mmCIF file of C-alpha atoms and ligand atoms in Angstrom:
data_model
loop_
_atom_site.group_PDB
_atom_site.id
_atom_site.type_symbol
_atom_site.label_atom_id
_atom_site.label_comp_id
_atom_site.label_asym_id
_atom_site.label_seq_id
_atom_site.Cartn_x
_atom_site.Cartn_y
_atom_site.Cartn_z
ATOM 1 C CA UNK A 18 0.000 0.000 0.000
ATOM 2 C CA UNK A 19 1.546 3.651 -0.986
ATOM 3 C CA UNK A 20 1.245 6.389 1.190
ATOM 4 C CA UNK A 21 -0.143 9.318 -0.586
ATOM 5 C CA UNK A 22 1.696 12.536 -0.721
ATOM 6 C CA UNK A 23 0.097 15.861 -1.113
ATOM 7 C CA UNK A 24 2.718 19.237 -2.124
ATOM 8 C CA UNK A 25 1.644 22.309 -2.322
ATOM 9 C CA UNK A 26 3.592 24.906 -4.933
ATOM 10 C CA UNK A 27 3.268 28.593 -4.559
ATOM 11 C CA UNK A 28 4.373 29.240 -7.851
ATOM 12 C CA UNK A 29 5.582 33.032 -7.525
ATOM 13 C CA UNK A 30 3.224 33.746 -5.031
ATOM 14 C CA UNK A 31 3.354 35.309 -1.112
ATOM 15 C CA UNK A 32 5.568 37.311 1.249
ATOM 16 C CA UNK A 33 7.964 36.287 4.287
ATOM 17 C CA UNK A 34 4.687 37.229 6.224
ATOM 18 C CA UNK A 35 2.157 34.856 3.897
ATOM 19 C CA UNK A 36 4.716 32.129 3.738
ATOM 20 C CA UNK A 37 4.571 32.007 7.776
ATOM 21 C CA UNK A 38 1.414 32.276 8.013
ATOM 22 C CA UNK A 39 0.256 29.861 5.416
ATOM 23 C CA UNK A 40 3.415 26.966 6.963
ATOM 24 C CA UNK A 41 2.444 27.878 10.626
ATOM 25 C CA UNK A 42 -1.694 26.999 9.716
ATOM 26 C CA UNK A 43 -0.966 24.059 7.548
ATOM 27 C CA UNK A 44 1.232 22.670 10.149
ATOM 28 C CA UNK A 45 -0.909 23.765 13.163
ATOM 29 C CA UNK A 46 -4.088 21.923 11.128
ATOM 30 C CA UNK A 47 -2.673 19.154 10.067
ATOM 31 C CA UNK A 48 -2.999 15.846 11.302
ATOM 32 C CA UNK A 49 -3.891 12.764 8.716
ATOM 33 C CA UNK A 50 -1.618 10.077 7.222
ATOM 34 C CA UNK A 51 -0.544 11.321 3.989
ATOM 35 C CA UNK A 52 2.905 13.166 3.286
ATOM 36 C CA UNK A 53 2.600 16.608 2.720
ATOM 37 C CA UNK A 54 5.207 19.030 1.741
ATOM 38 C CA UNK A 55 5.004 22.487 0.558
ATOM 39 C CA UNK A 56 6.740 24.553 -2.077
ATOM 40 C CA UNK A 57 7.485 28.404 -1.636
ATOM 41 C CA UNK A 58 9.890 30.558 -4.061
ATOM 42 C CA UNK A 59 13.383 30.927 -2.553
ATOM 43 C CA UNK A 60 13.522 33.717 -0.541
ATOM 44 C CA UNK A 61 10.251 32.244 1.940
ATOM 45 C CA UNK A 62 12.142 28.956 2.493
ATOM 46 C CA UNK A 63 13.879 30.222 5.748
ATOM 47 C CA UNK A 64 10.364 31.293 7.189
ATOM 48 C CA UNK A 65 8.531 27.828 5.655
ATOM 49 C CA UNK A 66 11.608 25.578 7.137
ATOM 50 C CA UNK A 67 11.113 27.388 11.032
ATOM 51 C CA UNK A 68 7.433 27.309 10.787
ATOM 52 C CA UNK A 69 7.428 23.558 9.807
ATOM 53 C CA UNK A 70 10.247 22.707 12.176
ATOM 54 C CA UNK A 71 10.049 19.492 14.344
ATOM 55 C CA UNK A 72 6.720 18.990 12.269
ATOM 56 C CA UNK A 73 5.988 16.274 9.389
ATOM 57 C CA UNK A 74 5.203 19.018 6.966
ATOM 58 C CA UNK A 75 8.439 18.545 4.770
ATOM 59 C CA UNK A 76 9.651 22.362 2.844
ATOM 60 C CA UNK A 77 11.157 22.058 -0.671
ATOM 61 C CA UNK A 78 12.370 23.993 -3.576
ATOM 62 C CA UNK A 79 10.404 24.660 -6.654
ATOM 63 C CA UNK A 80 13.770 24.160 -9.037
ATOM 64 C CA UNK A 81 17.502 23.298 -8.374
ATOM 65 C CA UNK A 82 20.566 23.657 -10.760
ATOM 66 C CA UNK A 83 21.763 20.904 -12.502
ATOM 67 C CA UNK A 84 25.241 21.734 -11.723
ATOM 68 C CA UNK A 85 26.843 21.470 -7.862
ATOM 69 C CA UNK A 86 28.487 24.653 -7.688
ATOM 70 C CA UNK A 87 30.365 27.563 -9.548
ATOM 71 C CA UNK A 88 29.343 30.172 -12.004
ATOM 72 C CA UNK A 89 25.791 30.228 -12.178
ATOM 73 C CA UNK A 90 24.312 33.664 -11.590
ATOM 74 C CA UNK A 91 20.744 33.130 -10.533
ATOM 75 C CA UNK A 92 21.037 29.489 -9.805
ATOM 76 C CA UNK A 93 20.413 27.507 -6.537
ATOM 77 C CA UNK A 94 22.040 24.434 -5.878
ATOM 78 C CA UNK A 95 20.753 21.101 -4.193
ATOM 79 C CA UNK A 96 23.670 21.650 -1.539
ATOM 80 C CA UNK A 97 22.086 25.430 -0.574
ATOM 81 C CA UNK A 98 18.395 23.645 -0.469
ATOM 82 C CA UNK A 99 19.859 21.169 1.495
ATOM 83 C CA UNK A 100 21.541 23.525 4.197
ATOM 84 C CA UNK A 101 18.686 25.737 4.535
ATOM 85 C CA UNK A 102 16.435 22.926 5.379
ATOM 86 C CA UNK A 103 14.783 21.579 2.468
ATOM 87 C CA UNK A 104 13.568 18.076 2.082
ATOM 88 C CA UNK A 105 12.445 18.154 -1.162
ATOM 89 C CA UNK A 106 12.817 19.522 -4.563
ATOM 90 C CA UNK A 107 10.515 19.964 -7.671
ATOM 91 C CA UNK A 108 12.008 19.184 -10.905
ATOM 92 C CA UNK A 109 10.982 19.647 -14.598
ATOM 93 C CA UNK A 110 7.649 21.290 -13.860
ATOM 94 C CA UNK A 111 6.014 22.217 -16.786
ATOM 95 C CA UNK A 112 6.263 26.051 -16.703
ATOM 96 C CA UNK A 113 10.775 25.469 -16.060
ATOM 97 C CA UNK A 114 10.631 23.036 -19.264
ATOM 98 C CA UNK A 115 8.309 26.016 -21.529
ATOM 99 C CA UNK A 116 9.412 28.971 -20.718
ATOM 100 C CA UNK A 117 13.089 28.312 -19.919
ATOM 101 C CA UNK A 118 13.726 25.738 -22.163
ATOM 102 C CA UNK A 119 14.773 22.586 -20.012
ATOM 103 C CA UNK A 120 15.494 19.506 -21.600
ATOM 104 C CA UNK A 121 14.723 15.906 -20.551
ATOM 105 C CA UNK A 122 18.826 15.801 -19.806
ATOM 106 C CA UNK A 123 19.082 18.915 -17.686
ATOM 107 C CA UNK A 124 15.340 17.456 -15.626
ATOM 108 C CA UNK A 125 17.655 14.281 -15.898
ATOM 109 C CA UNK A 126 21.061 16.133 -14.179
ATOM 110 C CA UNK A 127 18.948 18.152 -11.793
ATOM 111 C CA UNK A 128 17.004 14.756 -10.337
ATOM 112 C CA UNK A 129 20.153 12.877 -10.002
ATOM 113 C CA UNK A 130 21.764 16.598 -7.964
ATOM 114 C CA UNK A 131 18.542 16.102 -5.107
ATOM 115 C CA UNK A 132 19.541 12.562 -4.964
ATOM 116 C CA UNK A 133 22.822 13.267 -4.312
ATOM 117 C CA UNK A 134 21.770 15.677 -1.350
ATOM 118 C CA UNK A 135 19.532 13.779 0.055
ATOM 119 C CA UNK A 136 16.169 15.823 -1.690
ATOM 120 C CA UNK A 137 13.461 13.473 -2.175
ATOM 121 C CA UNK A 138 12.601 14.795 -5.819
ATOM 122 C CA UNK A 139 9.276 15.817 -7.839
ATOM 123 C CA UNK A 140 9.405 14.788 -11.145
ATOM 124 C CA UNK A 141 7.231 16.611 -13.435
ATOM 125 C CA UNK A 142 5.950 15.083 -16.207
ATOM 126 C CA UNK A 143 3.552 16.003 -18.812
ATOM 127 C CA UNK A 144 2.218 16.514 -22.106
ATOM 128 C CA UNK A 145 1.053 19.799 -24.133
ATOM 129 C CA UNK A 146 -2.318 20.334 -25.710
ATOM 130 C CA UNK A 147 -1.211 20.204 -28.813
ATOM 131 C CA UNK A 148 0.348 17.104 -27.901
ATOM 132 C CA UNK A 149 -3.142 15.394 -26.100
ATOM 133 C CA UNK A 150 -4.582 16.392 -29.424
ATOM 134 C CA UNK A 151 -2.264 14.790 -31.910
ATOM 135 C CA UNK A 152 -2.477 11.587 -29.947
ATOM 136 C CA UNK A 153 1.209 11.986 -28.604
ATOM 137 C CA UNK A 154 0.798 11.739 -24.616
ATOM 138 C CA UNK A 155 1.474 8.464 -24.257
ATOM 139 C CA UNK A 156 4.993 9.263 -26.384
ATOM 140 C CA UNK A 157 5.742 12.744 -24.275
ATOM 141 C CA UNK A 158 5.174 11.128 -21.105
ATOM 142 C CA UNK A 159 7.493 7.990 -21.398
ATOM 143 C CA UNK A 160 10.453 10.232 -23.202
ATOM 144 C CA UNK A 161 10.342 12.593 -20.088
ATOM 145 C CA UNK A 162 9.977 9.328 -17.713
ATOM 146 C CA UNK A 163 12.633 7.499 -19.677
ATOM 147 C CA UNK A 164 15.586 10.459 -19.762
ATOM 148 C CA UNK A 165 15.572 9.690 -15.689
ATOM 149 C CA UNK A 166 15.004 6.257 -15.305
ATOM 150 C CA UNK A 167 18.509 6.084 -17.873
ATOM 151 C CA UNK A 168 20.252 9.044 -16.204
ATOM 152 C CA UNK A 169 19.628 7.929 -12.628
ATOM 153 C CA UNK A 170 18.554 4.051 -12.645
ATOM 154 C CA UNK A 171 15.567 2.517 -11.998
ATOM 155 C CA UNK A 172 16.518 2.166 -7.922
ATOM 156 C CA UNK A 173 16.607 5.728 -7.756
ATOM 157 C CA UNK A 174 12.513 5.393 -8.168
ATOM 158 C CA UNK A 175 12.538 4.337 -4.556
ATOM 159 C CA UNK A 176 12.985 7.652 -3.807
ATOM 160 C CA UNK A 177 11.173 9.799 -6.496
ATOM 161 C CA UNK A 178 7.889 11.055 -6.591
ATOM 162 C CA UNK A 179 6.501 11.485 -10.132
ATOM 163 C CA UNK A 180 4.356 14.111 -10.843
ATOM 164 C CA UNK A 181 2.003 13.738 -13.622
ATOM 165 C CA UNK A 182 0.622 17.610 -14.390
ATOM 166 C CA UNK A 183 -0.898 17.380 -18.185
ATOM 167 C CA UNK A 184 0.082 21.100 -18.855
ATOM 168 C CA UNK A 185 -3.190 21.893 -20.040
ATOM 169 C CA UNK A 186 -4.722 21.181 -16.753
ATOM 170 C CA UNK A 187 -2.354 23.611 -14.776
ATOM 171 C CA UNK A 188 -3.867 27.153 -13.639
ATOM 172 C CA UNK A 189 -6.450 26.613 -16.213
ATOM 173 C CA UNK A 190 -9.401 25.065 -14.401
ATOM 174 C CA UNK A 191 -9.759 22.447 -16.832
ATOM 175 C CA UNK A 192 -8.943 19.047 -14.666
ATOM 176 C CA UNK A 193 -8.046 15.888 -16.330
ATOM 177 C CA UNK A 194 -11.008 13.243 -15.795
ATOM 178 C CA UNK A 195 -10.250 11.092 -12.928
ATOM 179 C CA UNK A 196 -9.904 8.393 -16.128
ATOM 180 C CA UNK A 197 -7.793 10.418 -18.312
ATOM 181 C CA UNK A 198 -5.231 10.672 -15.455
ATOM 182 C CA UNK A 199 -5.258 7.333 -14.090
ATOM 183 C CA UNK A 200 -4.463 6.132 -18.048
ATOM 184 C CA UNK A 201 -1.384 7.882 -17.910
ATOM 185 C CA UNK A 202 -0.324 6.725 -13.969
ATOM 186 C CA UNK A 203 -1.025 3.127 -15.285
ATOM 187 C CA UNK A 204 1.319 3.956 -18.213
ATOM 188 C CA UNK A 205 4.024 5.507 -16.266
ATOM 189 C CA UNK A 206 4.096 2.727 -13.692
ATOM 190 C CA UNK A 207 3.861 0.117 -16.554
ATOM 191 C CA UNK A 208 7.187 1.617 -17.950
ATOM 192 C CA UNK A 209 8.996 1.552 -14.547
ATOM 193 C CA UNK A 210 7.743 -1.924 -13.802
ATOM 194 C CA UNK A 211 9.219 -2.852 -17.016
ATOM 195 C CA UNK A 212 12.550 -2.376 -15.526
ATOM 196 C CA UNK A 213 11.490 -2.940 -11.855
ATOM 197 C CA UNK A 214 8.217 -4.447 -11.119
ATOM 198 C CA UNK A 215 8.824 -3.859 -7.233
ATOM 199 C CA UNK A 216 9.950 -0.373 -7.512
ATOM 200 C CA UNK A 217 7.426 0.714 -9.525
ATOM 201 C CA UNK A 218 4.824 -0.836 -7.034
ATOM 202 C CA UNK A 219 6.110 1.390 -4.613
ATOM 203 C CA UNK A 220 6.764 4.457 -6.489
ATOM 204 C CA UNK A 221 4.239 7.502 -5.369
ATOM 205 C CA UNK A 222 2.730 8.742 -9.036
ATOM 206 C CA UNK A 223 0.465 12.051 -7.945
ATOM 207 C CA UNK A 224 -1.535 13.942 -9.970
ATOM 208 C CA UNK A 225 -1.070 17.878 -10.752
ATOM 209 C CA UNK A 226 -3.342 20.204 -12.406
ATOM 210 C CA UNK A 227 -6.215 22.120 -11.303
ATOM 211 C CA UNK A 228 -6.842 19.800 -8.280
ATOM 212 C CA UNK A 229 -9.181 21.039 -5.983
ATOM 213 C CA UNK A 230 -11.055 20.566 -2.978
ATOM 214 C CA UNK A 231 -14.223 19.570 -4.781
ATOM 215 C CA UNK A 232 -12.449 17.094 -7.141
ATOM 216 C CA UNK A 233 -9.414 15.302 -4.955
ATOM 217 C CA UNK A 234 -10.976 12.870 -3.443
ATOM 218 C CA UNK A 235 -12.368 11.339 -6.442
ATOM 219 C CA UNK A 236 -8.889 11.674 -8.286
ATOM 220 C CA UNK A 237 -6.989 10.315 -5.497
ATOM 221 C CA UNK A 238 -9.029 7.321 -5.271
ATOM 222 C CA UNK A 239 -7.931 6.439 -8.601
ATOM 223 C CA UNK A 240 -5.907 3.188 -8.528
ATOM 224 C CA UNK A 241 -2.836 4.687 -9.659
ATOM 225 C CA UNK A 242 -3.399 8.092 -8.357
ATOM 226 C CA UNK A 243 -1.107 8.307 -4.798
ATOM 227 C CA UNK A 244 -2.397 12.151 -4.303
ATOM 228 C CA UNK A 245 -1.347 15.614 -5.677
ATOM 229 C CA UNK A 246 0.542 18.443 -6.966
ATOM 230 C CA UNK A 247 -1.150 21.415 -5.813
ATOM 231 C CA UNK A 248 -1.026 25.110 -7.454
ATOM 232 C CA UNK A 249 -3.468 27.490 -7.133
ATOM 233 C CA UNK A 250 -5.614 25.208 -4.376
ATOM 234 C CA UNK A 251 -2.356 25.581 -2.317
ATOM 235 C CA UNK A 252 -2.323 29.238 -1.227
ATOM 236 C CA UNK A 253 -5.331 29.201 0.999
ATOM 237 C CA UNK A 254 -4.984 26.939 4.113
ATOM 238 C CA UNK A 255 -8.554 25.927 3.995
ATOM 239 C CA UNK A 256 -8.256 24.211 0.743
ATOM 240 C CA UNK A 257 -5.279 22.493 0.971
ATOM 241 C CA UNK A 258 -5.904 20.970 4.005
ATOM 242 C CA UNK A 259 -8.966 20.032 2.752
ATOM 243 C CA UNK A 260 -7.268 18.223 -0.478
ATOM 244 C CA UNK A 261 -4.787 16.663 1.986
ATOM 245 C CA UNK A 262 -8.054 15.644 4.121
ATOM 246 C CA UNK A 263 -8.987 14.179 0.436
ATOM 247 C CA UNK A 264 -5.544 12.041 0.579
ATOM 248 C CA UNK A 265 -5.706 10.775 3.953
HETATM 249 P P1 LIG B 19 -2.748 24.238 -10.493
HETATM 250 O O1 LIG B 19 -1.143 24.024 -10.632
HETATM 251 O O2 LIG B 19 -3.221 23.377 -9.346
HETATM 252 O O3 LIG B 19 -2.913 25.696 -10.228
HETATM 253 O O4 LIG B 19 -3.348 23.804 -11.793
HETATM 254 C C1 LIG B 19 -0.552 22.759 -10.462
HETATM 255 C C2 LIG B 19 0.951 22.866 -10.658
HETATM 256 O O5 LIG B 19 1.398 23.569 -11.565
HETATM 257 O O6 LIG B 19 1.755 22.231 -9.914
#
């Protein structure tokens, strides 16, 4: 039996003052069986990490470099997620792979950094519209799947969570059916128990894209559905607690 696992990501959203607030009542709230870990931008972490101290809410960075240190203005490292208290990392969400251009190698390099620092990572995966339309999810999903199963081995699934967020689902209000999403979980898990059937019955697969209150629990009790990526549900207290309720 997986444990679900709920995260929350803020996206570029809050203040040091929201990002206390929003830690301190999700933490204070909080007390079912799932995982749940939150997401803030950068500069929050330090408030996030003290509010959730000594608590099983685990804190986590929305990106990471690929690279473990040096000349990279604007970069964060797993290392500096790491030291500030982090547990977690997302990596290759949809909006870092559009509109800055990461590749299935750099998701690839950036995965294997977390697991080198001890960050349980998110993998993102997910197709396009366009993509759905032509009939090519099935293709999209297993190429960005497949680039870390090669890069990093199929053990390292033990300690990945893999996000499926079908990008036209995200901030748009337009969930994937509870049966569109658990096609693609089944898929993804098919491919990883193609190399491990073990690993891949253990491996969390969540589900990302305009999850809400009103439609978790019914996603989440999808076979292959072990809970969710949260966006915009995320930055009230109220309703993520309710979708982690949802979980467990
Ligand atoms: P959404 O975002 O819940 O606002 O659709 C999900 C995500 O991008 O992780």
């Amino acid at each position: 039996m997986r444990r679900k696992w709920v995260g929350g990501n803020w996206k570029m959203h809050g203040s040091r003052a929201m990002a206390s607030a929003l830690a301190g009542a999700i933490v204070e709230a909080r007390n079912g069986h799932c995982d749940v870990a939150i997401f803030p931008p950068f500069p929050y972490l330090r408030e996030a990490c003290a509010a959730c101290a000594g608590s099983q809410v685990m804190v986590g960075g929305q990106d990471l470099s690929e690279h473990e240190t040096g000349a990279f203005t604007g970069e964060v490292s797993a290392a500096m997620l790491r030291d500030v208290g982090c547990g977690a990392v997302l990596a290759g969400h949809s909006e870092r792979r559009q509109y800055h251009h990461e590749t299935d190698a750099q998701v690839a390099a950036k995965v294997a950094q977390a697991l080198e620092h001890d960050l349980a990572p998110v993998l993102c995966v997910g197709e396009s519209l366009d993509e759905r339309e032509a009939g090519q999810t099935a293709a999209v999903v297993a190429r960005q799947l497949g680039a870390v199963v090669a890069h990093c081995g199929i053990a390292a699934f033990g300690r990945i969570v893999v996000a499926y967020e079908p990008v036209w689902a995200i901030g748009t209000g337009r969930t994937a059916s509870p049966a569109q999403a658990q096609e693609v979980h089944a898929l993804l898990r098919s491919q990883l128990a193609r190399d491990d059937a073990r690993i891949a019955g253990s491996t969390r697969i969540v589900y990302g894209g305009s999850v809400k209150p009103g439609n978790a629990a019914e996603l989440f009790a999808q076979a292959d559905i072990d809970g969710g990526l949260i966006g915009g549900a995320a930055l009230q207290a109220t309703d993520f607690l309710s979708i982690c309720s949802a979980a467990g």
